[in-house]
PDB file of C-alpha atoms in Angstrom:
ATOM      1  CA  UNK E   3      37.860 151.492 166.330  1.00  0.00           C
ATOM      2  CA  UNK E   4      35.934 153.652 168.750  1.00  0.00           C
ATOM      3  CA  UNK E   5      32.744 152.650 170.490  1.00  0.00           C
ATOM      4  CA  UNK E   6      29.380 153.991 169.377  1.00  0.00           C
ATOM      5  CA  UNK E   7      28.541 157.511 170.568  1.00  0.00           C
ATOM      6  CA  UNK E   8      25.600 158.228 172.854  1.00  0.00           C
ATOM      7  CA  UNK E   9      23.559 159.398 169.865  1.00  0.00           C
ATOM      8  CA  UNK E  10      24.203 156.382 167.693  1.00  0.00           C
ATOM      9  CA  UNK E  11      22.563 152.960 168.100  1.00  0.00           C
ATOM     10  CA  UNK E  12      24.346 150.195 169.934  1.00  0.00           C
ATOM     11  CA  UNK E  13      25.898 147.709 167.576  1.00  0.00           C
ATOM     12  CA  UNK E  14      24.676 144.179 168.263  1.00  0.00           C
ATOM     13  CA  UNK E  15      25.974 140.966 166.732  1.00  0.00           C
ATOM     14  CA  UNK E  16      23.888 137.811 166.917  1.00  0.00           C
ATOM     15  CA  UNK E  17      26.342 134.998 166.241  1.00  0.00           C
ATOM     16  CA  UNK E  18      26.064 131.299 165.440  1.00  0.00           C
ATOM     17  CA  UNK E  19      22.378 131.584 164.555  1.00  0.00           C
ATOM     18  CA  UNK E  20      22.514 128.384 162.517  1.00  0.00           C
ATOM     19  CA  UNK E  21      18.806 128.248 161.665  1.00  0.00           C
ATOM     20  CA  UNK E  22      18.351 131.992 161.188  1.00  0.00           C
ATOM     21  CA  UNK E  23      15.613 132.144 163.823  1.00  0.00           C
ATOM     22  CA  UNK E  24      16.909 134.558 166.479  1.00  0.00           C
ATOM     23  CA  UNK E  25      15.075 137.582 165.127  1.00  0.00           C
ATOM     24  CA  UNK E  26      11.797 135.699 164.727  1.00  0.00           C
ATOM     25  CA  UNK E  27      11.907 134.031 168.138  1.00  0.00           C
ATOM     26  CA  UNK E  28      11.093 137.206 170.066  1.00  0.00           C
ATOM     27  CA  UNK E  29       9.731 140.715 169.648  1.00  0.00           C
ATOM     28  CA  UNK E  30      12.730 142.952 168.969  1.00  0.00           C
ATOM     29  CA  UNK E  31      10.622 145.944 167.926  1.00  0.00           C
ATOM     30  CA  UNK E  32      11.113 147.788 171.217  1.00  0.00           C
ATOM     31  CA  UNK E  33      14.836 147.987 170.443  1.00  0.00           C
ATOM     32  CA  UNK E  34      14.615 149.053 166.810  1.00  0.00           C
ATOM     33  CA  UNK E  35      15.510 152.712 167.482  1.00  0.00           C
ATOM     34  CA  UNK E  36      18.302 151.873 169.933  1.00  0.00           C
ATOM     35  CA  UNK E  37      20.282 149.085 168.320  1.00  0.00           C
ATOM     36  CA  UNK E  38      21.750 148.114 164.978  1.00  0.00           C
ATOM     37  CA  UNK E  39      21.666 144.321 164.606  1.00  0.00           C
ATOM     38  CA  UNK E  40      23.740 142.042 162.397  1.00  0.00           C
ATOM     39  CA  UNK E  41      23.105 138.300 162.299  1.00  0.00           C
ATOM     40  CA  UNK E  42      25.804 135.731 161.507  1.00  0.00           C
ATOM     41  CA  UNK E  43      24.711 132.159 160.848  1.00  0.00           C
ATOM     42  CA  UNK E  44      28.155 130.555 160.617  1.00  0.00           C
ATOM     43  CA  UNK E  45      30.743 129.794 163.284  1.00  0.00           C
ATOM     44  CA  UNK E  46      34.288 131.071 162.885  1.00  0.00           C
ATOM     45  CA  UNK E  47      36.931 128.894 164.516  1.00  0.00           C
ATOM     46  CA  UNK E  48      39.880 131.123 163.594  1.00  0.00           C
ATOM     47  CA  UNK E  49      40.354 133.748 166.305  1.00  0.00           C
ATOM     48  CA  UNK E  50      41.799 136.397 163.994  1.00  0.00           C
ATOM     49  CA  UNK E  51      38.798 136.098 161.681  1.00  0.00           C
ATOM     50  CA  UNK E  52      36.477 136.243 164.689  1.00  0.00           C
ATOM     51  CA  UNK E  53      38.146 139.411 165.974  1.00  0.00           C
ATOM     52  CA  UNK E  54      37.825 140.993 162.540  1.00  0.00           C
ATOM     53  CA  UNK E  55      34.119 140.197 162.547  1.00  0.00           C
ATOM     54  CA  UNK E  56      33.266 141.246 166.106  1.00  0.00           C
ATOM     55  CA  UNK E  57      35.622 144.088 166.990  1.00  0.00           C
ATOM     56  CA  UNK E  58      33.125 146.883 166.229  1.00  0.00           C
ATOM     57  CA  UNK E  59      30.261 145.517 168.344  1.00  0.00           C
ATOM     58  CA  UNK E  60      29.274 146.613 171.856  1.00  0.00           C
ATOM     59  CA  UNK E  61      26.867 143.718 172.366  1.00  0.00           C
ATOM     60  CA  UNK E  62      27.171 140.078 171.318  1.00  0.00           C
ATOM     61  CA  UNK E  63      24.282 137.630 171.570  1.00  0.00           C
ATOM     62  CA  UNK E  64      25.903 134.212 171.849  1.00  0.00           C
ATOM     63  CA  UNK E  65      24.001 131.018 171.160  1.00  0.00           C
ATOM     64  CA  UNK E  66      25.048 128.595 173.891  1.00  0.00           C
ATOM     65  CA  UNK E  67      28.726 127.547 173.751  1.00  0.00           C
ATOM     66  CA  UNK E  68      29.267 127.653 170.008  1.00  0.00           C
ATOM     67  CA  UNK E  69      31.853 130.458 170.033  1.00  0.00           C
ATOM     68  CA  UNK E  70      34.275 130.518 172.955  1.00  0.00           C
ATOM     69  CA  UNK E  71      34.835 133.878 174.675  1.00  0.00           C
ATOM     70  CA  UNK E  72      38.018 133.144 176.548  1.00  0.00           C
ATOM     71  CA  UNK E  73      40.686 135.573 177.743  1.00  0.00           C
ATOM     72  CA  UNK E  74      42.610 135.860 174.466  1.00  0.00           C
ATOM     73  CA  UNK E  75      39.492 136.807 172.492  1.00  0.00           C
ATOM     74  CA  UNK E  76      38.095 139.175 175.130  1.00  0.00           C
ATOM     75  CA  UNK E  77      41.393 141.076 175.141  1.00  0.00           C
ATOM     76  CA  UNK E  78      40.953 141.781 171.426  1.00  0.00           C
ATOM     77  CA  UNK E  79      37.400 143.165 171.614  1.00  0.00           C
ATOM     78  CA  UNK E  80      37.826 146.588 173.267  1.00  0.00           C
ATOM     79  CA  UNK E  81      34.315 147.802 172.379  1.00  0.00           C
ATOM     80  CA  UNK E  82      32.491 144.840 173.885  1.00  0.00           C
ATOM     81  CA  UNK E  83      30.276 145.735 176.833  1.00  0.00           C
ATOM     82  CA  UNK E  84      27.689 142.951 177.028  1.00  0.00           C
ATOM     83  CA  UNK E  85      27.516 139.257 176.160  1.00  0.00           C
ATOM     84  CA  UNK E  86      23.998 137.832 176.252  1.00  0.00           C
ATOM     85  CA  UNK E  87      23.819 134.064 176.178  1.00  0.00           C
ATOM     86  CA  UNK E  88      21.086 131.474 176.070  1.00  0.00           C
ATOM     87  CA  UNK E  89      20.878 129.678 179.402  1.00  0.00           C
ATOM     88  CA  UNK E  90      22.110 130.674 182.835  1.00  0.00           C
ATOM     89  CA  UNK E  91      25.427 128.866 182.459  1.00  0.00           C
ATOM     90  CA  UNK E  92      27.803 129.053 179.531  1.00  0.00           C
ATOM     91  CA  UNK E  93      31.172 127.367 179.999  1.00  0.00           C
ATOM     92  CA  UNK E  94      32.310 128.866 176.703  1.00  0.00           C
ATOM     93  CA  UNK E  95      32.608 132.300 178.356  1.00  0.00           C
ATOM     94  CA  UNK E  96      35.303 133.269 180.852  1.00  0.00           C
ATOM     95  CA  UNK E  97      32.832 135.155 183.029  1.00  0.00           C
ATOM     96  CA  UNK E  98      35.356 136.094 185.713  1.00  0.00           C
ATOM     97  CA  UNK E  99      37.744 137.679 183.237  1.00  0.00           C
ATOM     98  CA  UNK E 100      34.867 139.394 181.464  1.00  0.00           C
ATOM     99  CA  UNK E 101      33.861 140.920 184.807  1.00  0.00           C
ATOM    100  CA  UNK E 102      37.422 142.174 185.327  1.00  0.00           C
ATOM    101  CA  UNK E 103      37.215 143.927 181.966  1.00  0.00           C
ATOM    102  CA  UNK E 104      33.842 145.476 182.748  1.00  0.00           C
ATOM    103  CA  UNK E 105      31.934 143.234 180.344  1.00  0.00           C
ATOM    104  CA  UNK E 106      28.524 142.163 181.616  1.00  0.00           C
ATOM    105  CA  UNK E 107      27.559 138.541 180.936  1.00  0.00           C
ATOM    106  CA  UNK E 108      23.815 137.947 181.012  1.00  0.00           C
ATOM    107  CA  UNK E 109      21.930 134.651 180.692  1.00  0.00           C
ATOM    108  CA  UNK E 110      18.327 133.680 180.140  1.00  0.00           C
ATOM    109  CA  UNK E 111      16.127 130.958 181.573  1.00  0.00           C
ATOM    110  CA  UNK E 112      14.899 127.918 179.692  1.00  0.00           C
ATOM    111  CA  UNK E 113      11.316 127.550 178.560  1.00  0.00           C
ATOM    112  CA  UNK E 114      10.927 123.788 178.679  1.00  0.00           C
ATOM    113  CA  UNK E 115      12.643 120.416 178.928  1.00  0.00           C
ATOM    114  CA  UNK E 116      14.277 120.382 175.511  1.00  0.00           C
ATOM    115  CA  UNK E 117      17.471 118.623 176.595  1.00  0.00           C
ATOM    116  CA  UNK E 118      15.629 115.876 178.444  1.00  0.00           C
ATOM    117  CA  UNK E 119      13.298 115.409 175.491  1.00  0.00           C
ATOM    118  CA  UNK E 120      16.276 115.159 173.158  1.00  0.00           C
ATOM    119  CA  UNK E 121      18.077 112.629 175.356  1.00  0.00           C
ATOM    120  CA  UNK E 122      15.153 110.256 175.048  1.00  0.00           C
ATOM    121  CA  UNK E 123      14.536 111.053 171.396  1.00  0.00           C
ATOM    122  CA  UNK E 124      18.137 110.079 170.672  1.00  0.00           C
ATOM    123  CA  UNK E 125      18.049 106.955 172.856  1.00  0.00           C
ATOM    124  CA  UNK E 126      14.867 105.696 171.223  1.00  0.00           C
ATOM    125  CA  UNK E 127      15.942 106.584 167.690  1.00  0.00           C
ATOM    126  CA  UNK E 128      19.252 104.789 168.248  1.00  0.00           C
ATOM    127  CA  UNK E 129      18.098 101.577 169.906  1.00  0.00           C
ATOM    128  CA  UNK E 130      15.200 101.227 167.457  1.00  0.00           C
ATOM    129  CA  UNK E 131      17.360 102.066 164.401  1.00  0.00           C
ATOM    130  CA  UNK E 132      14.794 104.614 163.233  1.00  0.00           C
ATOM    131  CA  UNK E 133      17.145 106.681 160.994  1.00  0.00           C
ATOM    132  CA  UNK E 134      18.366 103.530 159.229  1.00  0.00           C
ATOM    133  CA  UNK E 135      14.885 102.117 158.688  1.00  0.00           C
ATOM    134  CA  UNK E 136      13.594 105.531 157.608  1.00  0.00           C
ATOM    135  CA  UNK E 137      16.341 105.680 154.965  1.00  0.00           C
ATOM    136  CA  UNK E 138      15.563 102.123 153.833  1.00  0.00           C
ATOM    137  CA  UNK E 139      11.867 102.831 153.375  1.00  0.00           C
ATOM    138  CA  UNK E 140      12.471 106.105 151.512  1.00  0.00           C
ATOM    139  CA  UNK E 141      15.133 104.637 149.245  1.00  0.00           C
ATOM    140  CA  UNK E 142      12.878 101.792 148.117  1.00  0.00           C
ATOM    141  CA  UNK E 143      14.962  99.092 149.774  1.00  0.00           C
ATOM    142  CA  UNK E 144      13.336  95.771 148.899  1.00  0.00           C
ATOM    143  CA  UNK E 145      14.191  94.438 152.356  1.00  0.00           C
ATOM    144  CA  UNK E 146      11.111  95.607 154.260  1.00  0.00           C
ATOM    145  CA  UNK E 147      12.683  95.213 157.728  1.00  0.00           C
ATOM    146  CA  UNK E 148      16.428  94.973 158.254  1.00  0.00           C
ATOM    147  CA  UNK E 149      17.136  95.541 161.957  1.00  0.00           C
ATOM    148  CA  UNK E 150      16.071  94.177 165.327  1.00  0.00           C
ATOM    149  CA  UNK E 151      15.374  96.974 167.847  1.00  0.00           C
ATOM    150  CA  UNK E 152      16.459  96.641 171.447  1.00  0.00           C
ATOM    151  CA  UNK E 153      13.495  96.264 173.783  1.00  0.00           C
ATOM    152  CA  UNK E 154      13.998  98.472 176.833  1.00  0.00           C
ATOM    153  CA  UNK E 155      11.794  96.632 179.343  1.00  0.00           C
ATOM    154  CA  UNK E 156      14.000  94.916 181.905  1.00  0.00           C
ATOM    155  CA  UNK E 157      17.184  96.314 180.346  1.00  0.00           C
ATOM    156  CA  UNK E 158      19.765  98.380 182.266  1.00  0.00           C
ATOM    157  CA  UNK E 159      20.332 102.081 181.664  1.00  0.00           C
ATOM    158  CA  UNK E 160      23.708 103.138 183.042  1.00  0.00           C
ATOM    159  CA  UNK E 161      23.967 106.853 183.767  1.00  0.00           C
ATOM    160  CA  UNK E 162      27.412 108.431 183.939  1.00  0.00           C
ATOM    161  CA  UNK E 163      26.421 111.421 186.033  1.00  0.00           C
ATOM    162  CA  UNK E 164      23.331 111.875 188.162  1.00  0.00           C
ATOM    163  CA  UNK E 165      22.662 115.576 188.372  1.00  0.00           C
ATOM    164  CA  UNK E 166      19.414 117.311 187.434  1.00  0.00           C
ATOM    165  CA  UNK E 167      19.296 115.853 183.929  1.00  0.00           C
ATOM    166  CA  UNK E 168      20.442 112.436 185.066  1.00  0.00           C
ATOM    167  CA  UNK E 169      17.691 112.261 187.676  1.00  0.00           C
ATOM    168  CA  UNK E 170      15.054 113.270 185.134  1.00  0.00           C
ATOM    169  CA  UNK E 171      16.414 110.731 182.637  1.00  0.00           C
ATOM    170  CA  UNK E 172      16.182 108.023 185.291  1.00  0.00           C
ATOM    171  CA  UNK E 173      12.527 108.818 185.975  1.00  0.00           C
ATOM    172  CA  UNK E 174      11.603 108.298 182.340  1.00  0.00           C
ATOM    173  CA  UNK E 175      13.601 105.057 182.217  1.00  0.00           C
ATOM    174  CA  UNK E 176      11.422 103.774 185.048  1.00  0.00           C
ATOM    175  CA  UNK E 177       8.363 104.343 182.839  1.00  0.00           C
ATOM    176  CA  UNK E 178       9.920 101.825 180.416  1.00  0.00           C
ATOM    177  CA  UNK E 179      10.476  99.425 183.349  1.00  0.00           C
ATOM    178  CA  UNK E 180      14.219  99.711 183.020  1.00  0.00           C
ATOM    179  CA  UNK E 181      16.779  99.114 185.711  1.00  0.00           C
ATOM    180  CA  UNK E 182      18.761 102.306 186.286  1.00  0.00           C
ATOM    181  CA  UNK E 183      22.315 102.361 187.591  1.00  0.00           C
ATOM    182  CA  UNK E 184      24.567 105.361 188.088  1.00  0.00           C
ATOM    183  CA  UNK E 185      28.206 106.286 188.615  1.00  0.00           C
ATOM    184  CA  UNK E 186      30.212 109.478 188.671  1.00  0.00           C
ATOM    185  CA  UNK E 187      33.463 110.463 190.376  1.00  0.00           C
ATOM    186  CA  UNK E 188      31.692 111.991 193.387  1.00  0.00           C
ATOM    187  CA  UNK E 189      28.375 110.152 193.460  1.00  0.00           C
ATOM    188  CA  UNK E 190      27.376 108.479 196.729  1.00  0.00           C
ATOM    189  CA  UNK E 191      25.081 105.531 197.335  1.00  0.00           C
ATOM    190  CA  UNK E 192      22.704 107.770 199.282  1.00  0.00           C
ATOM    191  CA  UNK E 193      22.370 110.308 196.468  1.00  0.00           C
ATOM    192  CA  UNK E 194      21.819 107.560 193.930  1.00  0.00           C
ATOM    193  CA  UNK E 195      19.119 105.956 196.034  1.00  0.00           C
ATOM    194  CA  UNK E 196      17.361 109.279 196.533  1.00  0.00           C
ATOM    195  CA  UNK E 197      17.344 109.732 192.759  1.00  0.00           C
ATOM    196  CA  UNK E 198      15.837 106.311 192.153  1.00  0.00           C
ATOM    197  CA  UNK E 199      18.996 104.715 190.777  1.00  0.00           C
ATOM    198  CA  UNK E 200      21.254 101.907 191.906  1.00  0.00           C
ATOM    199  CA  UNK E 201      24.744 103.046 192.858  1.00  0.00           C
ATOM    200  CA  UNK E 202      27.625 101.197 191.244  1.00  0.00           C
ATOM    201  CA  UNK E 203      31.013 101.730 192.813  1.00  0.00           C
ATOM    202  CA  UNK E 204      33.108 101.690 189.647  1.00  0.00           C
ATOM    203  CA  UNK E 205      32.855 103.012 186.127  1.00  0.00           C
ATOM    204  CA  UNK E 206      33.967  99.598 184.876  1.00  0.00           C
ATOM    205  CA  UNK E 207      30.984  97.875 186.492  1.00  0.00           C
ATOM    206  CA  UNK E 208      28.570 100.337 184.933  1.00  0.00           C
ATOM    207  CA  UNK E 209      29.958  99.805 181.427  1.00  0.00           C
ATOM    208  CA  UNK E 210      29.975  96.016 181.807  1.00  0.00           C
ATOM    209  CA  UNK E 211      26.386  95.738 183.012  1.00  0.00           C
ATOM    210  CA  UNK E 212      24.570  98.392 180.973  1.00  0.00           C
ATOM    211  CA  UNK E 213      22.502  97.843 177.861  1.00  0.00           C
ATOM    212  CA  UNK E 214      22.430 101.595 177.268  1.00  0.00           C
ATOM    213  CA  UNK E 215      25.098 103.963 178.637  1.00  0.00           C
ATOM    214  CA  UNK E 216      24.149 107.657 178.704  1.00  0.00           C
ATOM    215  CA  UNK E 217      26.463 110.522 179.664  1.00  0.00           C
ATOM    216  CA  UNK E 218      25.062 113.264 181.885  1.00  0.00           C
ATOM    217  CA  UNK E 219      28.275 114.933 183.062  1.00  0.00           C
ATOM    218  CA  UNK E 220      29.565 118.499 182.969  1.00  0.00           C
ATOM    219  CA  UNK E 221      32.786 118.951 181.014  1.00  0.00           C
ATOM    220  CA  UNK E 222      35.751 120.153 183.079  1.00  0.00           C
ATOM    221  CA  UNK E 223      39.470 119.541 183.216  1.00  0.00           C
ATOM    222  CA  UNK E 224      38.840 116.541 185.471  1.00  0.00           C
ATOM    223  CA  UNK E 225      36.175 114.980 183.249  1.00  0.00           C
ATOM    224  CA  UNK E 226      37.793 115.542 179.845  1.00  0.00           C
ATOM    225  CA  UNK E 227      38.217 112.114 178.198  1.00  0.00           C
ATOM    226  CA  UNK E 228      36.772 110.472 181.293  1.00  0.00           C
ATOM    227  CA  UNK E 229      35.367 107.819 178.941  1.00  0.00           C
ATOM    228  CA  UNK E 230      38.292 105.869 177.508  1.00  0.00           C
ATOM    229  CA  UNK E 231      38.778 103.077 175.017  1.00  0.00           C
ATOM    230  CA  UNK E 232      39.111 100.669 177.930  1.00  0.00           C
ATOM    231  CA  UNK E 233      35.678 101.712 179.203  1.00  0.00           C
ATOM    232  CA  UNK E 234      34.036 101.341 175.800  1.00  0.00           C
ATOM    233  CA  UNK E 235      35.711  97.957 175.316  1.00  0.00           C
ATOM    234  CA  UNK E 236      33.880  96.650 178.389  1.00  0.00           C
ATOM    235  CA  UNK E 237      30.452  97.183 176.846  1.00  0.00           C
ATOM    236  CA  UNK E 238      28.303  94.299 175.671  1.00  0.00           C
ATOM    237  CA  UNK E 239      28.245  93.794 171.891  1.00  0.00           C
ATOM    238  CA  UNK E 240      24.484  94.402 172.113  1.00  0.00           C
ATOM    239  CA  UNK E 241      24.824  97.678 174.048  1.00  0.00           C
ATOM    240  CA  UNK E 242      24.434 101.294 172.933  1.00  0.00           C
ATOM    241  CA  UNK E 243      26.382 104.425 173.876  1.00  0.00           C
ATOM    242  CA  UNK E 244      24.633 107.819 174.102  1.00  0.00           C
ATOM    243  CA  UNK E 245      26.286 111.221 174.519  1.00  0.00           C
ATOM    244  CA  UNK E 246      24.195 114.383 174.751  1.00  0.00           C
ATOM    245  CA  UNK E 247      26.521 116.178 177.201  1.00  0.00           C
ATOM    246  CA  UNK E 248      29.827 117.253 175.641  1.00  0.00           C
ATOM    247  CA  UNK E 249      32.022 115.644 173.001  1.00  0.00           C
ATOM    248  CA  UNK E 250      35.375 115.881 174.828  1.00  0.00           C
ATOM    249  CA  UNK E 251      34.051 113.767 177.709  1.00  0.00           C
ATOM    250  CA  UNK E 252      34.845 110.843 175.408  1.00  0.00           C
ATOM    251  CA  UNK E 253      37.964 109.763 173.575  1.00  0.00           C
ATOM    252  CA  UNK E 254      36.318 110.338 170.202  1.00  0.00           C
ATOM    253  CA  UNK E 255      38.961 108.450 168.203  1.00  0.00           C
ATOM    254  CA  UNK E 256      38.519 105.434 170.473  1.00  0.00           C
ATOM    255  CA  UNK E 257      34.738 105.558 170.122  1.00  0.00           C
ATOM    256  CA  UNK E 258      35.050 105.696 166.344  1.00  0.00           C
ATOM    257  CA  UNK E 259      37.373 102.673 166.408  1.00  0.00           C
ATOM    258  CA  UNK E 260      34.946 100.703 168.602  1.00  0.00           C
ATOM    259  CA  UNK E 261      32.107 101.513 166.206  1.00  0.00           C
ATOM    260  CA  UNK E 262      34.092 100.673 163.069  1.00  0.00           C
ATOM    261  CA  UNK E 263      35.020  97.304 164.564  1.00  0.00           C
ATOM    262  CA  UNK E 264      31.332  96.751 165.454  1.00  0.00           C
ATOM    263  CA  UNK E 265      32.197  95.948 169.034  1.00  0.00           C
ATOM    264  CA  UNK E 266      28.987  97.592 170.288  1.00  0.00           C
ATOM    265  CA  UNK E 267      25.523  97.731 168.747  1.00  0.00           C
ATOM    266  CA  UNK E 268      25.593 101.454 168.089  1.00  0.00           C
ATOM    267  CA  UNK E 269      25.800 105.008 169.394  1.00  0.00           C
ATOM    268  CA  UNK E 270      23.661 108.119 169.516  1.00  0.00           C
ATOM    269  CA  UNK E 271      25.694 111.330 169.491  1.00  0.00           C
ATOM    270  CA  UNK E 272      24.571 114.937 169.770  1.00  0.00           C
ATOM    271  CA  UNK E 273      27.977 116.415 170.669  1.00  0.00           C
ATOM    272  CA  UNK E 274      31.460 116.272 169.177  1.00  0.00           C
ATOM    273  CA  UNK E 275      35.037 117.412 169.757  1.00  0.00           C
ATOM    274  CA  UNK E 276      34.743 119.991 166.971  1.00  0.00           C
ATOM    275  CA  UNK E 277      31.462 121.758 166.279  1.00  0.00           C
ATOM    276  CA  UNK E 278      30.134 122.279 163.712  1.00  0.00           C
ATOM    277  CA  UNK E 279      31.346 118.821 162.742  1.00  0.00           C
ATOM    278  CA  UNK E 280      33.709 119.112 159.742  1.00  0.00           C
ATOM    279  CA  UNK E 281      32.153 117.930 156.489  1.00  0.00           C
ATOM    280  CA  UNK E 282      34.869 115.305 155.979  1.00  0.00           C
ATOM    281  CA  UNK E 283      34.860 114.030 159.572  1.00  0.00           C
ATOM    282  CA  UNK E 284      34.860 110.201 159.603  1.00  0.00           C
ATOM    283  CA  UNK E 285      32.116 110.010 162.219  1.00  0.00           C
ATOM    284  CA  UNK E 286      29.673 111.316 159.615  1.00  0.00           C
ATOM    285  CA  UNK E 287      30.132 108.039 157.724  1.00  0.00           C
ATOM    286  CA  UNK E 288      30.446 105.706 160.681  1.00  0.00           C
ATOM    287  CA  UNK E 289      28.208 102.668 160.829  1.00  0.00           C
ATOM    288  CA  UNK E 290      25.680 102.126 163.615  1.00  0.00           C
ATOM    289  CA  UNK E 291      25.572 105.799 164.577  1.00  0.00           C
ATOM    290  CA  UNK E 292      22.632 108.159 164.985  1.00  0.00           C
ATOM    291  CA  UNK E 293      23.811 111.775 164.807  1.00  0.00           C
ATOM    292  CA  UNK E 294      22.194 115.098 165.634  1.00  0.00           C
ATOM    293  CA  UNK E 295      23.875 118.536 165.396  1.00  0.00           C
ATOM    294  CA  UNK E 296      24.119 119.471 169.098  1.00  0.00           C
ATOM    295  CA  UNK E 297      20.380 120.029 169.099  1.00  0.00           C
ATOM    296  CA  UNK E 298      19.719 119.075 172.714  1.00  0.00           C
ATOM    297  CA  UNK E 299      19.018 122.646 173.817  1.00  0.00           C
ATOM    298  CA  UNK E 300      16.929 123.544 170.802  1.00  0.00           C
ATOM    299  CA  UNK E 301      13.190 124.086 170.972  1.00  0.00           C
ATOM    300  CA  UNK E 302      10.856 126.903 170.032  1.00  0.00           C
ATOM    301  CA  UNK E 303       9.997 127.437 173.703  1.00  0.00           C
ATOM    302  CA  UNK E 304      13.641 127.734 174.726  1.00  0.00           C
ATOM    303  CA  UNK E 305      14.414 130.226 171.981  1.00  0.00           C
ATOM    304  CA  UNK E 306      11.343 132.282 172.778  1.00  0.00           C
ATOM    305  CA  UNK E 307      12.742 133.123 176.225  1.00  0.00           C
ATOM    306  CA  UNK E 308      16.413 133.156 175.200  1.00  0.00           C
ATOM    307  CA  UNK E 309      16.575 136.319 173.123  1.00  0.00           C
ATOM    308  CA  UNK E 310      16.946 139.920 174.236  1.00  0.00           C
TER     309      UNK E 310
END
């Protein structure tokens, strides 16, 4: 299929727009005579189906890392000239190969602290059992209170990763008078101290001592499944596990087993191995789990500066 001629509008696909808000998040009127826009709210995991959908478009607006633009897909989209993505970094796009093929990859800045806000929303909702108690109240459960929230004052927050988000997370923990410890494969005692956290030399120590473990790592080949069943087994039975980074950082099957056996108090998860999470996935029915649909990046302010 040939590309659009100079007299015809550019064909633009907005993909993975789950909430159907991309067109209302910014003023697209200046482009109305130059582009033809189609919006797709679902995510296609089958590459052949994805090629069939996208092969006619010159521009794709990608929402974060929902659809992966790796080498095999890029080779099958000969008309593609521009990928616009929310955020300045998208590990779901092979930017180097795109450059080789003459495809421009463009990112946008963030308009707030949505991810940091979501980290703490998920921590607090999880340790205070808010979703469970909300469901009990709404369902007319005769048991007025059924859980005992974890008080954060004096408790230990263990951060796996201490980059920009980890440092910001630690600052808020201090407002709750928490002890903050940190570990990552390349973290040093000096960097931890400068960030206001205590350095622990081993991952095992962090998991043993923490009342809340929160992941703040970037996913790579070296960090995939960095959190193992052995790590999770070291946690206190009263402790909580939080992941707002990436699903494959954790052995998901092991985490599900730990939760089913009630060996920890609970988990708050925003990310998963497969997204969107399959309807029949067992983690949807797991006990002691607070789930959100990879919403850490989402906010009206972020979307307002993340469209063309």
